[in-house]
Amino acid sequence: MPEILDGAIRRAVVIGNGFAGAENQCIGLVRALGFSNRHTIYRVTRPRGGINRWLQWLPVSIHKKLESVVRMTCDKSSLRTPHTIGLSNVLEADALHLATMARKTFHKDGPLLVVASGRGTISVASSIKRLAPENVFLVQIQHPRFHLNRFDLVITPRHDYYPLTPHAQQQIPWFLRRWVTPWEPPGRNVVLTVGALHQADCAALRVAASAWHKELGILPKPLLVVNVGGPTGNCPYGVDLVKKLVVMLQSVMWSCGSIRISFSRRTPDKISKILVKEFSTNPKVQIWDGEGPNPHMGHLAWADAFVITADSVSMLSEACSTGKPVYVVGAELCTWKFADFQNSLQKHGVARPFTGKENITESWSYPPLNDTAEASRQVIAALAQRGWTIHP
């Protein structure tokens, strides 16, 4: 058989960090590019537990070396922690191995598309590109802070550039400005989005609608889905906001056929317990207890409207891609670039503050956020400039 050398990309590699928020962005992009069944996931994993909680600021490679030294020299079980997290059948990302594979299979399988996301993946992903520059097209999702020339394309939310605005500069002491993402305005290889990339495309929602029809399709309409995340440093909230949410939900209850409440892994017990106590006996309300299949995609498919806490860029981005009403709780508490993200959602007309005065039967619409599809088009355009294409 003759060798294949047509510049068509036939496979993709995802470099993840074990966190769903980062890896879902990579998988969403490769799905949009047509690689649903033609991609392999590798992970860059950071040691966790014990002394490692004080080493999170180190680059992953140095962190692992230091943790290895600690493991060899210290007998305390609290300092001996596993190196890997997540699924055991996901291979550890090795830059030399992946670059060698890209070079050796180039003539047969064409270029290798590498998509990475998360701070811990930056070193490995850029090393693959450095070791096989003529055989790899590298896309880094989320801003890598500096050395953007190491990547063929960087896809990042527009609010990552908030630190360069005059308003943000007034909030940063001059001696810290060099260490804040990013250093300079976006270059030609930077694609800006409103929110996060994700997997909730039309095809995925059709599948979810079918899979969850028996459980969600029979609920009285309109269905209001309430997604509760967890407080973060830049979107802090506590019991007071949740008690306010309870009152607001009770105020709109009359206009809802049914309500589904779900919590994320980050939701503190003190917050979830308040909502469970208030609504667990209400016949209109169902609360997902974390047992069984995660209904998140089913909620996106079947909901008529959403109420979402402001802390989660991913949950808000997914909901705003549906074209359905999205109400936000706690946006006024967000600071820094996350406040800029909330302002951007409202400016685009895709989200509104939740006040408790809404009539959920009165729907409103907007042009859905289409960040993942737009990012895939930008990848295809950048590949074309290099003379490469996506193999159908």
Coordinates of N, CA, C and O in Angstrom, one line a residue, residues 133 254 368 386:
P133 N 7.5 19.4 15.8 CA 6.9 20.7 15.3 C 6.2 20.5 13.9 O 5.3 21.2 13.6
W254 N -45.3 29.1 42.2 CA -46.7 29.0 41.6 C -46.6 28.9 40.1 O -47.6 28.4 39.5
P368 N -28.3 31.6 21.0 CA -27.5 30.8 22.0 C -26.0 31.0 21.8 O -25.5 31.3 20.7
R386 N -2.1 26.2 7.3 CA -0.9 25.4 7.3 C -1.0 24.3 6.2 O 0.0 23.5 6.0

